[in-house]
Each structure stands twice: as structure tokens, then as C-alpha cells.
Coordinates of C-alpha atoms and ligand atoms in Angstrom, one line a residue:
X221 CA 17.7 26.5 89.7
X222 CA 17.3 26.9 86.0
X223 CA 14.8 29.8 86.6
X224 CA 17.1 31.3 88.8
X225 CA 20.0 31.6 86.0
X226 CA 17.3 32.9 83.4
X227 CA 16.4 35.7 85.6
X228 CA 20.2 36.1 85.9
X229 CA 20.8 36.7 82.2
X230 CA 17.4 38.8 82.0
X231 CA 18.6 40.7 84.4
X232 CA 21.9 41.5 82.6
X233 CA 20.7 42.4 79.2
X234 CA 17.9 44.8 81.1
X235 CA 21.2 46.7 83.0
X236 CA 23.6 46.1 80.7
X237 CA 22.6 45.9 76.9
X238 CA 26.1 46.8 76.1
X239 CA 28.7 44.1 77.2
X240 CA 32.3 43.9 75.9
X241 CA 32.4 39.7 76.2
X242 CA 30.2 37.0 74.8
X243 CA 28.1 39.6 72.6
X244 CA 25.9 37.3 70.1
X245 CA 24.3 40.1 68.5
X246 CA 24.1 40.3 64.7
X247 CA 25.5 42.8 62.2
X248 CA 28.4 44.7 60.8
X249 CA 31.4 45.6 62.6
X250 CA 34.0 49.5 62.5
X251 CA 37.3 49.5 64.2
X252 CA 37.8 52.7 66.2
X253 CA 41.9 52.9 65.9
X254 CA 42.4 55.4 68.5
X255 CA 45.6 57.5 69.9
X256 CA 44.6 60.8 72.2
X257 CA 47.2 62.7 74.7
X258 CA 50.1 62.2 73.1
X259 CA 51.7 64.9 74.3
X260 CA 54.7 65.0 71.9
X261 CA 56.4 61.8 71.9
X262 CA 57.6 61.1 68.6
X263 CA 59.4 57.8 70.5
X264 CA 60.7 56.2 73.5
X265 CA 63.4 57.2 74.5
X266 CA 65.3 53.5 74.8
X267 CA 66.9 54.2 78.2
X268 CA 65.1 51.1 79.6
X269 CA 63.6 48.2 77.8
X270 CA 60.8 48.0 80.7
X271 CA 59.0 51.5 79.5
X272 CA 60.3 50.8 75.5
X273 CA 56.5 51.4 74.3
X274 CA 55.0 53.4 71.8
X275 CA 56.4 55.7 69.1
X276 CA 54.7 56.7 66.0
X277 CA 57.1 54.4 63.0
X278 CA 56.0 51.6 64.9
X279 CA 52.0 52.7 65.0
X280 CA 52.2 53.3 61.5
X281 CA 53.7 49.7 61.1
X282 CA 51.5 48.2 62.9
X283 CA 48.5 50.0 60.6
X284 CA 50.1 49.1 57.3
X285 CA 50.6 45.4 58.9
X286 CA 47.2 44.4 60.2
X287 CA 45.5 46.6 57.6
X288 CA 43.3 44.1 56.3
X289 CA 42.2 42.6 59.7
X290 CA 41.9 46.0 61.3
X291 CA 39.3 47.0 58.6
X292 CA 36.9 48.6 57.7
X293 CA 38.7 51.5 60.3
X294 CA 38.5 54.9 61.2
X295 CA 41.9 56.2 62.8
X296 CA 40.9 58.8 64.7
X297 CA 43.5 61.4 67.3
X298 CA 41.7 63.1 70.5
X299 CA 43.9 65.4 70.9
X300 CA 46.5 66.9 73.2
X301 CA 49.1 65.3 70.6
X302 CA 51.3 68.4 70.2
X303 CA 54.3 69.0 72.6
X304 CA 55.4 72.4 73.8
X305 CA 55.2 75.6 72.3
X306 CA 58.9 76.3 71.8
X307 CA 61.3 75.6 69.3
X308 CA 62.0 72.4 69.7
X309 CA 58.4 71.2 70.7
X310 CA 57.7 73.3 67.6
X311 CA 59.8 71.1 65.4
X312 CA 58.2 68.2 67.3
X313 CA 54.5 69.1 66.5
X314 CA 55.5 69.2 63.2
X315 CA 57.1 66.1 62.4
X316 CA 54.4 64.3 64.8
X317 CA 51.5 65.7 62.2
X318 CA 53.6 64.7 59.3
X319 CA 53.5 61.0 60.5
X320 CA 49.7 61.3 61.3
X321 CA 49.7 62.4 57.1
X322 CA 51.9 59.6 56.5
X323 CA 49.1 57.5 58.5
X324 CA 46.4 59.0 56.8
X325 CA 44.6 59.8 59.8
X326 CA 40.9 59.9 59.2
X327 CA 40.2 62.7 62.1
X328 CA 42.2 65.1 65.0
X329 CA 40.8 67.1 67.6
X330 CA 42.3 70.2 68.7
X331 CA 42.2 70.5 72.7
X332 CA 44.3 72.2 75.0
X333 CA 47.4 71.5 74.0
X334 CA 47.3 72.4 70.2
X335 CA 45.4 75.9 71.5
X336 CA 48.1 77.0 73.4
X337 CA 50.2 77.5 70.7
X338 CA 50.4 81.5 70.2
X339 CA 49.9 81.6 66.7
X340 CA 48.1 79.2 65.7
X341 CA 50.8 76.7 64.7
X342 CA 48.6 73.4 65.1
X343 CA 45.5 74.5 62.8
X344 CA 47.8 76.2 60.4
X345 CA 50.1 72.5 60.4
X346 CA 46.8 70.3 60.2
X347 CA 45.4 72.2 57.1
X348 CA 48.9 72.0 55.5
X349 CA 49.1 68.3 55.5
X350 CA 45.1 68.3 54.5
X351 CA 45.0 66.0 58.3
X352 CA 40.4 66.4 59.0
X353 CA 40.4 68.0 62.3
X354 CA 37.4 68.8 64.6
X355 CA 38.0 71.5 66.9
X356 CA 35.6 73.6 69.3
X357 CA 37.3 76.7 69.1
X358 CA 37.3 77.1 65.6
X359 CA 33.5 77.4 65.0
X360 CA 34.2 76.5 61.2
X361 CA 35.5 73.3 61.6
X362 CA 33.6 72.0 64.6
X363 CA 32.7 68.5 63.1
X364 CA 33.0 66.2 60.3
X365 CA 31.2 63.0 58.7
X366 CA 33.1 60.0 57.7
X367 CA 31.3 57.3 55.8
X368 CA 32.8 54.1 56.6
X369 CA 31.7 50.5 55.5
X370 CA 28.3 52.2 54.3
X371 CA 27.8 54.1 58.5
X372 CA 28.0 57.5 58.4
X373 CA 30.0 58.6 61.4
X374 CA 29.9 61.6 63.0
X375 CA 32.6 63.0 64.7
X376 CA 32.5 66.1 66.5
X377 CA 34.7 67.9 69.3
X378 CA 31.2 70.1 70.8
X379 CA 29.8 67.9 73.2
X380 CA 26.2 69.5 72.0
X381 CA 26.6 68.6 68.6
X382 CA 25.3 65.0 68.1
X383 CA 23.2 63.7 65.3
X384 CA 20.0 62.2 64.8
X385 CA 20.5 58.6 62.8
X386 CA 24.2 58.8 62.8
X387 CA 26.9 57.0 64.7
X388 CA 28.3 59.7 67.1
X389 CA 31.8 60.2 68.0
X390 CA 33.2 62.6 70.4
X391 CA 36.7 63.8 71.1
X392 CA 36.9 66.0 74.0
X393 CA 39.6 66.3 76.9
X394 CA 36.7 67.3 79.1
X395 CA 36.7 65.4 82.6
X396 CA 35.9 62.1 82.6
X397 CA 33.4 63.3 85.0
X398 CA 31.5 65.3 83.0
X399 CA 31.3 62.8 80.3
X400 CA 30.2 60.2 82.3
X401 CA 26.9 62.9 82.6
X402 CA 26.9 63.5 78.7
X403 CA 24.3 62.5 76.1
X404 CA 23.7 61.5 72.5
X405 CA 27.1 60.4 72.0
X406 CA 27.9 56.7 70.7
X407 CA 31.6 56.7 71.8
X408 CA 33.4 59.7 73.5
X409 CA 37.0 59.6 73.0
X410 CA 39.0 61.6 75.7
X411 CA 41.7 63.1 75.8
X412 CA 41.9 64.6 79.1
X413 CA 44.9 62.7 80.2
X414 CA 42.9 60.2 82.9
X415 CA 43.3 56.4 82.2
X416 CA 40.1 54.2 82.1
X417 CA 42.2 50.5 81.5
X418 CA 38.6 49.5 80.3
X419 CA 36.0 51.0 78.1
X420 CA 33.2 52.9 80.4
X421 CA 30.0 52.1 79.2
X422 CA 27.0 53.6 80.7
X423 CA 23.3 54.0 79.0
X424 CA 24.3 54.2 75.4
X425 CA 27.5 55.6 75.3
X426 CA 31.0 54.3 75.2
X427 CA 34.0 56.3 77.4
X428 CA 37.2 55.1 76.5
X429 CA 40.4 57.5 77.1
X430 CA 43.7 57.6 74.9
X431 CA 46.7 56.1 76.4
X432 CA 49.1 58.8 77.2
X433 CA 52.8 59.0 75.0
X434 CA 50.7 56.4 73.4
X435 CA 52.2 53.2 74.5
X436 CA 49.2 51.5 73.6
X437 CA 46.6 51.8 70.2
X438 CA 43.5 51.7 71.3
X439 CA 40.8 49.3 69.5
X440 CA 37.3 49.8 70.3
X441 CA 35.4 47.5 67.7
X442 CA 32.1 48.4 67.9
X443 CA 29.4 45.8 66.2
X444 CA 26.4 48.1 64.3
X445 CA 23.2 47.4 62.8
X446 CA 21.8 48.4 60.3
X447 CA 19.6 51.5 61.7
X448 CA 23.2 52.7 62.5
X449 CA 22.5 51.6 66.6
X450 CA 25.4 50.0 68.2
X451 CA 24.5 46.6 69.5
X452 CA 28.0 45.2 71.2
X453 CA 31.4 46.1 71.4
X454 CA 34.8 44.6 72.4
X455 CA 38.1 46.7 73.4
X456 CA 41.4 45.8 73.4
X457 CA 44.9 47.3 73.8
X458 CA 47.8 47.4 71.1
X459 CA 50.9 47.2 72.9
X460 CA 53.7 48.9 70.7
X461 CA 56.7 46.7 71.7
X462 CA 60.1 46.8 70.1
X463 CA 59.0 43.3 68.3
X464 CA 57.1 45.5 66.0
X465 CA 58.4 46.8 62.6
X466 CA 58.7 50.2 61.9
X467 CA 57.4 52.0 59.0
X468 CA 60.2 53.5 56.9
X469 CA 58.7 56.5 55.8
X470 CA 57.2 57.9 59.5
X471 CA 61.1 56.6 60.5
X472 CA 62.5 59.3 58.1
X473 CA 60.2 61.7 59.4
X474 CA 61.6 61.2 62.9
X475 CA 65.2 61.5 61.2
X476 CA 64.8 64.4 59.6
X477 CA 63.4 65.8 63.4
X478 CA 65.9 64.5 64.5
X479 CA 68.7 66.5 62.0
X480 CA 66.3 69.9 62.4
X481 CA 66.7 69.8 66.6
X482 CA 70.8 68.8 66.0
X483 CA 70.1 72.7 63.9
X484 CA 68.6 74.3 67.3
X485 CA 72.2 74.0 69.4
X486 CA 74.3 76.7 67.2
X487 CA 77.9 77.5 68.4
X488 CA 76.9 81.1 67.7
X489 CA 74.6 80.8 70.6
X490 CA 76.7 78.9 73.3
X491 CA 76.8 81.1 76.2
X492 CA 80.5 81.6 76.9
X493 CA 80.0 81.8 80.7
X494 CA 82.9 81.2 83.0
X495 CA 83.8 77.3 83.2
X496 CA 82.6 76.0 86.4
X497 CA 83.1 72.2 85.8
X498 CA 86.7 71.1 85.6
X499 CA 85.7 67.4 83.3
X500 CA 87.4 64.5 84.6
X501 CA 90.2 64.6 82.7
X502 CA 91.1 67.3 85.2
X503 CA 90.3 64.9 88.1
X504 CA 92.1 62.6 86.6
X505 CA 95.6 64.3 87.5
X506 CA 95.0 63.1 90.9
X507 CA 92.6 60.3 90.9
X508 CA 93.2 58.0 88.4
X509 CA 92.4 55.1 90.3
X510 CA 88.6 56.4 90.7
X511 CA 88.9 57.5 86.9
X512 CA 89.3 53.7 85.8
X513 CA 87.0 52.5 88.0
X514 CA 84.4 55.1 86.4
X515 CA 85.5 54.0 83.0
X516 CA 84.3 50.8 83.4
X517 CA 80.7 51.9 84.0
X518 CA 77.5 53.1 81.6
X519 CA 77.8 56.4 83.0
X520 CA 81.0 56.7 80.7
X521 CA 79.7 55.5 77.8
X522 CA 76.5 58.3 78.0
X523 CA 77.0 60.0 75.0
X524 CA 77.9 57.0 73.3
X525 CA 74.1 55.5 73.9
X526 CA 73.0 58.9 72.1
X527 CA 75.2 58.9 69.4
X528 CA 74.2 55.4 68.5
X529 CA 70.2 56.5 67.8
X530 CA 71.0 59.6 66.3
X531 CA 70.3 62.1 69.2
X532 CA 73.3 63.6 70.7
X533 CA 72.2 66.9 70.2
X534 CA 69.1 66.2 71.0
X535 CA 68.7 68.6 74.3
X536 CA 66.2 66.5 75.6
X537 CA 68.3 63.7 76.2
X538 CA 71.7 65.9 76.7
X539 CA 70.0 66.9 80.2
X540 CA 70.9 63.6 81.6
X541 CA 73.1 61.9 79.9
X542 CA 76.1 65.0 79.9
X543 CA 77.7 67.4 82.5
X544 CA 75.6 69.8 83.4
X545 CA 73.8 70.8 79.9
X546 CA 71.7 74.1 80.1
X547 CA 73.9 75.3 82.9
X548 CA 76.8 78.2 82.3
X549 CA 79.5 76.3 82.1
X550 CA 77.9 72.8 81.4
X551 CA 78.0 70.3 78.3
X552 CA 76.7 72.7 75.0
X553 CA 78.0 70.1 72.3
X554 CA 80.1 67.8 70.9
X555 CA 82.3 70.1 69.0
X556 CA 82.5 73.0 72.0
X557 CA 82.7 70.7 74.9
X558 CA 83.8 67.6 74.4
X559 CA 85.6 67.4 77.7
X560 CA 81.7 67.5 79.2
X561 CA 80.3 64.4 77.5
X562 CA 79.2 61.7 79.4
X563 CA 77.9 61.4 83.0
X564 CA 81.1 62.2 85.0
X565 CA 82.3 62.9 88.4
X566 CA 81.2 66.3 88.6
X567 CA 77.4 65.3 87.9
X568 CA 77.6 63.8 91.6
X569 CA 79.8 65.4 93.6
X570 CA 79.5 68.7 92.6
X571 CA 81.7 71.4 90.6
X572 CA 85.4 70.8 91.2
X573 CA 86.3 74.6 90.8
X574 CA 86.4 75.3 94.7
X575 CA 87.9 71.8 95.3
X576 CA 90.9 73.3 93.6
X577 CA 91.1 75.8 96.0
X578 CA 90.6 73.4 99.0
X579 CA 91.0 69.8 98.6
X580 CA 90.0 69.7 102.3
X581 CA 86.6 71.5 102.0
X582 CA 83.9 68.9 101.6
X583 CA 82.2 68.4 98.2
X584 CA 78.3 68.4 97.9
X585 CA 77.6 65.1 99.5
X586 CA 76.1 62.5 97.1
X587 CA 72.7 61.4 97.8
X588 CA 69.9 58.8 96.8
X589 CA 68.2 62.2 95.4
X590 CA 71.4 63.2 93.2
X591 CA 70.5 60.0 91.4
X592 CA 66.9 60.3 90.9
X593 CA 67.1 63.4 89.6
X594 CA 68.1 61.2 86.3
X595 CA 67.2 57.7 87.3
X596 CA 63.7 58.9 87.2
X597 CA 60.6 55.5 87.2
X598 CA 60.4 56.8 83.9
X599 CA 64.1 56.5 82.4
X600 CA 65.4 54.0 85.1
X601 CA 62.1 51.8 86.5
X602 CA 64.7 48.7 87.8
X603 CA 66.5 51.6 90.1
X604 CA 67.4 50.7 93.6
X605 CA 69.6 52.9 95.1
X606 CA 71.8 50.0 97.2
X607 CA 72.0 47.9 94.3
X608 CA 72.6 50.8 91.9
X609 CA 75.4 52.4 94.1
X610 CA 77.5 48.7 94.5
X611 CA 77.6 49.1 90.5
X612 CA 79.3 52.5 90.3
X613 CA 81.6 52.0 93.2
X614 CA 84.5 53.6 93.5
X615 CA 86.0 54.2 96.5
Ligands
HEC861 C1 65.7 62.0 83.2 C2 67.0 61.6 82.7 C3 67.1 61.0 81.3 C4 66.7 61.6 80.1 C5 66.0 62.9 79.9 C6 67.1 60.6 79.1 N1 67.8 59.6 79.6 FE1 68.5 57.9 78.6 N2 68.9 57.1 80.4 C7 68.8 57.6 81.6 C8 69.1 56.7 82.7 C9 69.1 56.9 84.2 C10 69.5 55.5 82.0 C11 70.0 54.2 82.7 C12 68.7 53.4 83.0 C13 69.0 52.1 83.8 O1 69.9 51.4 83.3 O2 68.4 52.0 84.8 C14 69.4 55.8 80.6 C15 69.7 54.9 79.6 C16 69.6 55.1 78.2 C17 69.9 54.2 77.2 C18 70.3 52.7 77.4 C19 71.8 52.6 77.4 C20 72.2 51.1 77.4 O3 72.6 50.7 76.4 O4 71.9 50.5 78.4 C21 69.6 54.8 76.0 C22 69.8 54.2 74.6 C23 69.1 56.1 76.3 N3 69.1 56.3 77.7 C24 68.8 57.1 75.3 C25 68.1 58.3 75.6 C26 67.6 59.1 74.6 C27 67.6 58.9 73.1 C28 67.1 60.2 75.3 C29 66.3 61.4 74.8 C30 65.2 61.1 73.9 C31 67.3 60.0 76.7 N4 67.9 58.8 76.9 C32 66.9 60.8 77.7 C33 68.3 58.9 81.9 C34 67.8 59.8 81.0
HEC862 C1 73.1 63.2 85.3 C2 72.3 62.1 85.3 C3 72.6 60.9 86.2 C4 72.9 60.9 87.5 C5 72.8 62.1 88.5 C6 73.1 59.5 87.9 N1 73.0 58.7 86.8 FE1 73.3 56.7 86.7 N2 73.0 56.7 84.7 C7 72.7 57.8 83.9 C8 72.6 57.5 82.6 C9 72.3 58.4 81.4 C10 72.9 56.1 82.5 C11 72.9 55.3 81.2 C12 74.3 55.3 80.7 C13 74.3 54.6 79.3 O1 74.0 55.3 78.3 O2 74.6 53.4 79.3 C14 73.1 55.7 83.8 C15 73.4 54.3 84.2 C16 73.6 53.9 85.5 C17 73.9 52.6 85.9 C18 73.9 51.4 85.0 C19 75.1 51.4 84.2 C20 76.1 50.4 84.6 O3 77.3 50.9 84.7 O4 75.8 49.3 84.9 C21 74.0 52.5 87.2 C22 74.3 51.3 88.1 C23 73.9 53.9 87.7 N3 73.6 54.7 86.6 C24 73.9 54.3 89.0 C25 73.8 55.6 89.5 C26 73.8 56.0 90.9 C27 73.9 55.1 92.1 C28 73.6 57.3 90.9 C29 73.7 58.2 92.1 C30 74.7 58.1 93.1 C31 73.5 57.8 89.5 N4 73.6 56.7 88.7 C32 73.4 59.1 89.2 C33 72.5 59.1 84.4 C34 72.7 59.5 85.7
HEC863 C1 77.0 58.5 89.8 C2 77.6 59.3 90.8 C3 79.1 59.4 90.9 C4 79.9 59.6 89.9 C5 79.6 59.9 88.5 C6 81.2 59.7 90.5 N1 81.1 59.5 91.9 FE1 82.7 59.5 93.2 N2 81.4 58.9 94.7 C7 80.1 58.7 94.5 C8 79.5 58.2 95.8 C9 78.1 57.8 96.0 C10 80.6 58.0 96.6 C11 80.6 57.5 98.1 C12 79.8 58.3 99.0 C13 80.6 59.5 99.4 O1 81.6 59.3 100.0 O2 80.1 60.6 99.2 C14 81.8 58.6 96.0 C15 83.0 58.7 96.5 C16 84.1 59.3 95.9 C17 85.4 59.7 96.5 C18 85.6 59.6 97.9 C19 86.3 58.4 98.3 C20 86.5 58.3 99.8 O3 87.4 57.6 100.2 O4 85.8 59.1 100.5 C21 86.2 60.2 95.5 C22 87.6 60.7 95.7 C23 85.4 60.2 94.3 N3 84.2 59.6 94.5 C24 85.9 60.6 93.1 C25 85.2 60.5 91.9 C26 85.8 60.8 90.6 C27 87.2 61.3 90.4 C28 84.8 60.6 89.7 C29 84.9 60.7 88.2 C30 85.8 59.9 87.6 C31 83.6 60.2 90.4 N4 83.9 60.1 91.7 C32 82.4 59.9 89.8 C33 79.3 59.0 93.4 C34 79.8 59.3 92.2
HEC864 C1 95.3 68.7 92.1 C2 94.8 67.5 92.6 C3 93.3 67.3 92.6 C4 92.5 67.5 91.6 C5 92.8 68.0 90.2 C6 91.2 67.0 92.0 N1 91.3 66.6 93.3 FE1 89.8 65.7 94.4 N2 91.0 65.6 96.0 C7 92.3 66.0 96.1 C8 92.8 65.9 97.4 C9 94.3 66.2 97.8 C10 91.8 65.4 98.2 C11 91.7 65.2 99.7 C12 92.5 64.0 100.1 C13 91.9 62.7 99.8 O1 90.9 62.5 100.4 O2 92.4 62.0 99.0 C14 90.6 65.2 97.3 C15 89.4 64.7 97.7 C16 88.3 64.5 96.8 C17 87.1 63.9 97.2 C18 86.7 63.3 98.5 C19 86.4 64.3 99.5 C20 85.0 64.9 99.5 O3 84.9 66.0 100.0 O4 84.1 64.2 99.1 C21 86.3 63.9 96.1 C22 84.9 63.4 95.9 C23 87.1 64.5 95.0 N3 88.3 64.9 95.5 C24 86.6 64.7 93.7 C25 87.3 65.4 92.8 C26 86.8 65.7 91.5 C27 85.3 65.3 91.0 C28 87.7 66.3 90.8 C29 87.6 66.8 89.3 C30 86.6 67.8 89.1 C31 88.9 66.4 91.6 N4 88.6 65.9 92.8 C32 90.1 67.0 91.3 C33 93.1 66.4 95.0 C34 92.6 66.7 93.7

């Protein structure tokens, strides 16, 4: 029996020198703080406290919190952080490098994401707020060396450039397929948008993925010795919960953003397109009983729930939570179309211009997918379309 178990544990630590429990292995231990497919989110939203995860003022306050357990630590982006290349995804990229500055970042890798940009935006921000980057399109900048807690790390974005006696790190968005095949590398760090809830270990190299929006820090301590070989490691998630306090200097970052987008919605630019939606004030001449009823629901208080975090001109959040915003005719802004704020009748049962003509001719018929298109798993996880509806009734 005892023989048995002793072949057991032999067994193991032929297959699988690395394990992420019960490592008793001696010598010095790095924290890989990691982030990697952002994608652009600055925050959560809010519109449900069931996906309220993530945001960068609460990252950074976690960092400044736990700084002396999480050390020594190399904070380290794998890319696909930047949003969108357009104005406001411009104004985004920026303010989300600005809080990597603010978080003294010790590395970013630019993948996709930050390439697509057509002039070079991402490299040109990264080298303006002096953030390291690896990158392996730009051949001058393909890897860097951080010496941490006496280890010299490499970290590289060029899955064939590994060192001899340093600890490797890679940050690629790559396929977790073809890193699975890849070697030399210590710890890749993908970005590729692929979830692995776990570390991946196989041979001597560690997979683990960035969670995307970055709900989650990732913490891959990895124990060294002192050739610079990895001899254990252990993983675990941050979650980034509202309980968390927010740093006050990435907050004002996201402030300021939020001022600059307010700037992207100028009256000069409204397009003063014939008026298709009435706004229920309009309604109201002859349905008042529906209008109080309506009152007494969130979807009248919309705007309100923007105004309240300091985004209701944020165009991003207007698309739901207004009259048709970004159609001719639809919600613009506060100032031009007030009568359009909130989610009103018109959202559901269609424009009320023809209705004028003929109260007899059938509006668009509301659906479980009129709802959806705003009460999306994302902004609305609890939604059930029965229990939803007896909420909002009506009629
Ligand atoms: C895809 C549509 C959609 C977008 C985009 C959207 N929201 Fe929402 N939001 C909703 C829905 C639907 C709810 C109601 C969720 C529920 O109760 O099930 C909601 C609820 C909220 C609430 C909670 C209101 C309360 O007090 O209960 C806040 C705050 C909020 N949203 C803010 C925002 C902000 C800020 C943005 C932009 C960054 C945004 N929303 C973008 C659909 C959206
Ligand atoms: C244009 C986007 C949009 C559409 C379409 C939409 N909603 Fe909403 N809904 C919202 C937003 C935004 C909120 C959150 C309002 C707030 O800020 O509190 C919300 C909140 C709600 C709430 C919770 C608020 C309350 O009063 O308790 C219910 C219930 C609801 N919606 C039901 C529905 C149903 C049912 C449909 C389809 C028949 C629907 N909604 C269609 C955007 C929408
Ligand atoms: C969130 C979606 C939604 C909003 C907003 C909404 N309705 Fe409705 N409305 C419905 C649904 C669903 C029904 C019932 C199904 C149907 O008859 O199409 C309905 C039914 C009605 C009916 C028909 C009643 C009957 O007896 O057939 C009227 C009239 C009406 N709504 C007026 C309004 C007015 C006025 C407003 C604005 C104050 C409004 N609705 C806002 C979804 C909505
Ligand atoms: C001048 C009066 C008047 C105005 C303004 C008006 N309606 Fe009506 N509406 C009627 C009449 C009349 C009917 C048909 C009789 C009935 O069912 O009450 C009707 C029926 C409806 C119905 C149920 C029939 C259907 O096809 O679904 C809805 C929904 C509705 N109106 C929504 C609206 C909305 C939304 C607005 C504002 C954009 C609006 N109405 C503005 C007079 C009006």
C-alpha cells in the first residue's frame, strides 16, 4: 500500500514538475501582476451589479493597497488594451495609457488592437507617457529586461526571442494553440482573447491568458531559484468588486475622459434631419393613463442613472438609455433634445409620426427581441422577458 502511494508521488513529480498546489520547493518568489485584452474599458458600466467588475481606478487601488504583499512585482499588459480607432475610442486609448502611467506599468505589448490604429496613435501614446512596451512590429523595440528582486526578466513580444539564463516572458495574442507548441518561454502571457480559468502548464512553460475588460488581475506567483529556473508556481484571480477603493488620481483620469467625450457631441454637428419621434409628452395628449404608469418605471428615470456618474453625453451609453440616439431624428443631447431623454414609448412601439396619421394602423409590434436589443446578458444578466414585461405594464 505504502509502495503504492510512493510510486504515486514519483510518478507526479516525473509528469508534472510544475504543480500550482502543495509546492515545497525552496527559493525566492516574483508576482506576475497581469491585465491583457482589455479592449477599451476604462470601467463598468454600473447597469447591473451582477457584471460590476473591473475598471482601471479600482486596479490601481488595489496595486497601491496590497503593494507590500504583492511584492517584489512586475505589472506587466499583453496587449489588445486599446479600444477603437475613432474619436472616441481615440480619447479612450488615451486616458486608459495614462492610468497604466499612473500605475507605473513595468511592460505593454502592442498586438492587434494597438496596430490597427492608422497612424500610429498607440506607439506614439506609450512613448509619450515613457509606458516600456515590447512590440513585434516595431523591430526597435521588440523586447526588454526588467531586473526584479535580483532575476533578470525577459520579456519579449517575438515568440523566437528567448534567452539563455534569463527568466522568459512572452506576450503574444497568438492562438493558444500555437503556444501550447512554443519553446524557451518561462511564462507566455496571451492576449488573444481565449480564457484559460487556470494557468496551462506544459514542459517548462506557463500559458495563462488575460481576462478580457479585465474583470479580474491576474497573479501568477512564480517561486525561482537561484540559477533563475522556476521551480513552482501558484495562480490566482483578483476579482475587482465595487468593495474595492479607487485610486483618486486614475479616477480623475477617467473624469477628465469623461469631460473630453461630453466635447465630441457639438450642437454644430447635430444633424437637423426631419423629426421622426413625437417624445411622450406628445403621447401624452392622449394617453395619460399609460404616461403615469410609465412614470413610475426605470425606463423613465434613464438619463437620470447617467447623469448621476457623469456620462450623459457619453454616446456609448446614450444608445440605450435615450430615444433613438444616432438615428435622424433621435436623442442628440440634453440641450437640443430634451424631449428624447429617457427610454420612452417610442423606443418600443415604434415612431409615432404615422400613428398621427392613422390611430388605427398598427404600431410595430413589441417583442421579446425589442428588449434585448438593450437588455443585453451583458447590461441586463437577471432579464426574463415574463417577469421583465409584468414590471413595465401598462396596459
Ligand atoms: C446595450 C444597452 C446599454 C448600454 C450600452 C448601457 N446601458 Fe446602462 N442599462 C441598460 C439596461 C438594460 C439596464 C437595466 C438593467 C436591469 O435592471 O436589468 C441598465 C442600467 C443601468 C444603470 C442602473 C440603474 C439603476 O439604478 O438601477 C446604470 C447606472 C447604467 N445603466 C449606466 C450606464 C452607463 C454609465 C453606460 C455607458 C458606459 C450604460 N449604462 C450603457 C442598458 C444599457
Ligand atoms: C432602448 C433600450 C431599452 C429597451 C428597448 C428596453 N429597455 Fe428596459 N431598461 C433600459 C434601461 C436603460 C433600463 C435602466 C433604467 C435606469 O436607468 O434605471 C431599463 C430597465 C428596465 C427594467 C427595470 C426597471 C424597473 O422599472 O424596475 C425593466 C423591468 C425593463 N427595463 C423591462 C423592459 C422590457 C420588458 C422591455 C421590452 C418590452 C424593455 N425593457 C426594453 C433600456 C431598455
Ligand atoms: C419597454 C417597452 C415599452 C415602453 C417604453 C412603452 N410600452 Fe406601451 N406597450 C409595451 C408592451 C409590451 C405592450 C403590450 C403588448 C402589445 O400590446 O403590443 C404595450 C402596450 C401599449 C398600448 C396598447 C394597450 C392595449 O390595450 O392594446 C398602448 C396604448 C401603449 N402601450 C402606450 C404606451 C405609451 C404611451 C408609452 C409611453 C409613455 C409606452 N406605451 C411605453 C411596451 C412598451
Ligand atoms: C391625438 C391623439 C393621439 C396621440 C397624440 C397618440 N395616440 Fe396612440 N392612439 C390614439 C388612438 C385614438 C388609438 C386607437 C384607439 C385605442 O386603441 O385607444 C391609439 C392607439 C395606440 C396604441 C395601441 C395600438 C397599436 O397599434 O399598438 C399604441 C401602442 C399607441 N397609440 C401609442 C402611441 C404613442 C407611442 C404615441 C406618442 C408617440 C401616441 N400613441 C400618440 C391616439 C393618439
Amino acid at each position: 500500500m505504502k509502495k503504492h502511494i510512493m510510486l504515486n508521488i514519483l510518478l507526479w513529480t516525473i509528469l508534472f514538475p510544475l504543480t500550482s498546489s502543495g509546492y515545497d520547493g525552496t527559493g525566492r518568489t516574483l508576482n506576475l501582476l497581469y491585465t491583457g485584452n482589455l479592449d477599451g474599458e476604462l470601467e463598468p458600466c454600473g447597469c447591473s451589479p451582477k457584471t460590476d467588475f473591473g475598471g482601471l481606478a479600482r486596479l490601481s487601488g488595489y496595486i497601491s493597497e496590497k503593494r507590500n504583499t504583492l511584492s517584489p512585482y512586475l505589472l506587466i499588459d499583453a496587449g489588445n488594451f486599446s479600444a477603437d480607432d475613432n474619436p472616441q475610442g481615440r480619447l479612450k486609448t488615451d486616458a486608459l495609457l495614462k492610468a497604466f502611467s499612473i500605475m507605473k506599468y513595468d511592460s505593454v505589448s502592442l498586438q492587434k488592437k494597438e496596430a490597427s490604429f492608422s497612424d500610429n496613435l498607440v506607439s506614439a501614446l506609450v512613448e509619450k507617457y515613457k509606458i516600456p512596451y515590447v512590440s513585434n512590429r516595431h523591430h526597435s523595440k521588440l523586447s526588454i529586461t526588467k531586473n526584479r528582486n535580483k532575476f533578470d526578466v525577459h520579456i519579449s513580444a517575438y515568440p523566437g526571442d528567448h534567452e539563455k539564463n534569463q527568466l522568459n516572458i512572452l506576450l503574444t495574442d497568438l492562438p493558444l494553440s500555437e503556444c501550447k507548441e512554443m519553446q524557451g518561454w518561462d511564462v507566455i502571457i496571451n492576449s488573444s482573447g481565449e480564457i484559460l480559468d487556470e494557468p496551462f502548464s506544459l514542459k517548462n512553460t506557463i500559458i495563462v491568458t488575460g481576462y478580457p475588460k479585465g474583470e479580474k488581475l491576474g497573479i501568477l506567483t512564480l517561486t525561482i531559484d537561484n540559477k533563475g529556473k522556476i521551480t513552482g508556481f501558484r495562480h490566482r484571480w483578483q476579482l475587482l468588486g465595487n468593495d474595492i477603493k479607487e485610486d483618486q488620481k486614475v479616477r480623475q483620469v477617467l473624469n477628465d475622459y469623461d469631460s473630453q467625450v461630453a466635447g465630441l457631441l457639438k450642437e454644430t454637428e447635430r444633424p437637423l434631419k426631419e423629426t421622426t419621434y413625437l417624445g411622450v409628452a406628445k403621447c401624452a395628449k392622449c394617453h395619460q393613463s399609460f404616461i403615469d404608469t410609465w412614470e413610475k418605471t426605470g425606463h423613465a428615470k434613464a438619463l437620470l442613472s447617467l447623469e448621476k456618474t457623469g456620462k450623459s453625453s457619453d454616446p456609448e451609453c446614450l444608445i440605450c438609455h435615450t430615444v433613438g440616439f444616432g438615428e435622424d431624428g433621435g436623442f442628440y443631447s440634453v440641450a437640443t433634445t430634451p424631449d428624447l431623454a429617457n427610454v420612452q414609448c417610442e423606443v418600443c412601439h415604434g415612431t409615432g409620426k404615422d400613428h398621427l396619421m392613422d390611430f388605427y394602423k398598427p404600431m410595430t409590434p413589441v417583442t421579446e427581441s425589442v428588449c434585448k436589443r438593450c437588455h443585453t446578458k451583458d447590461k441586463s444578466p437577471d432579464f426574463s422577458y415574463k417577469d421583465y414585461l409584468e414590471k413595465i405594464k401598462h396596459w
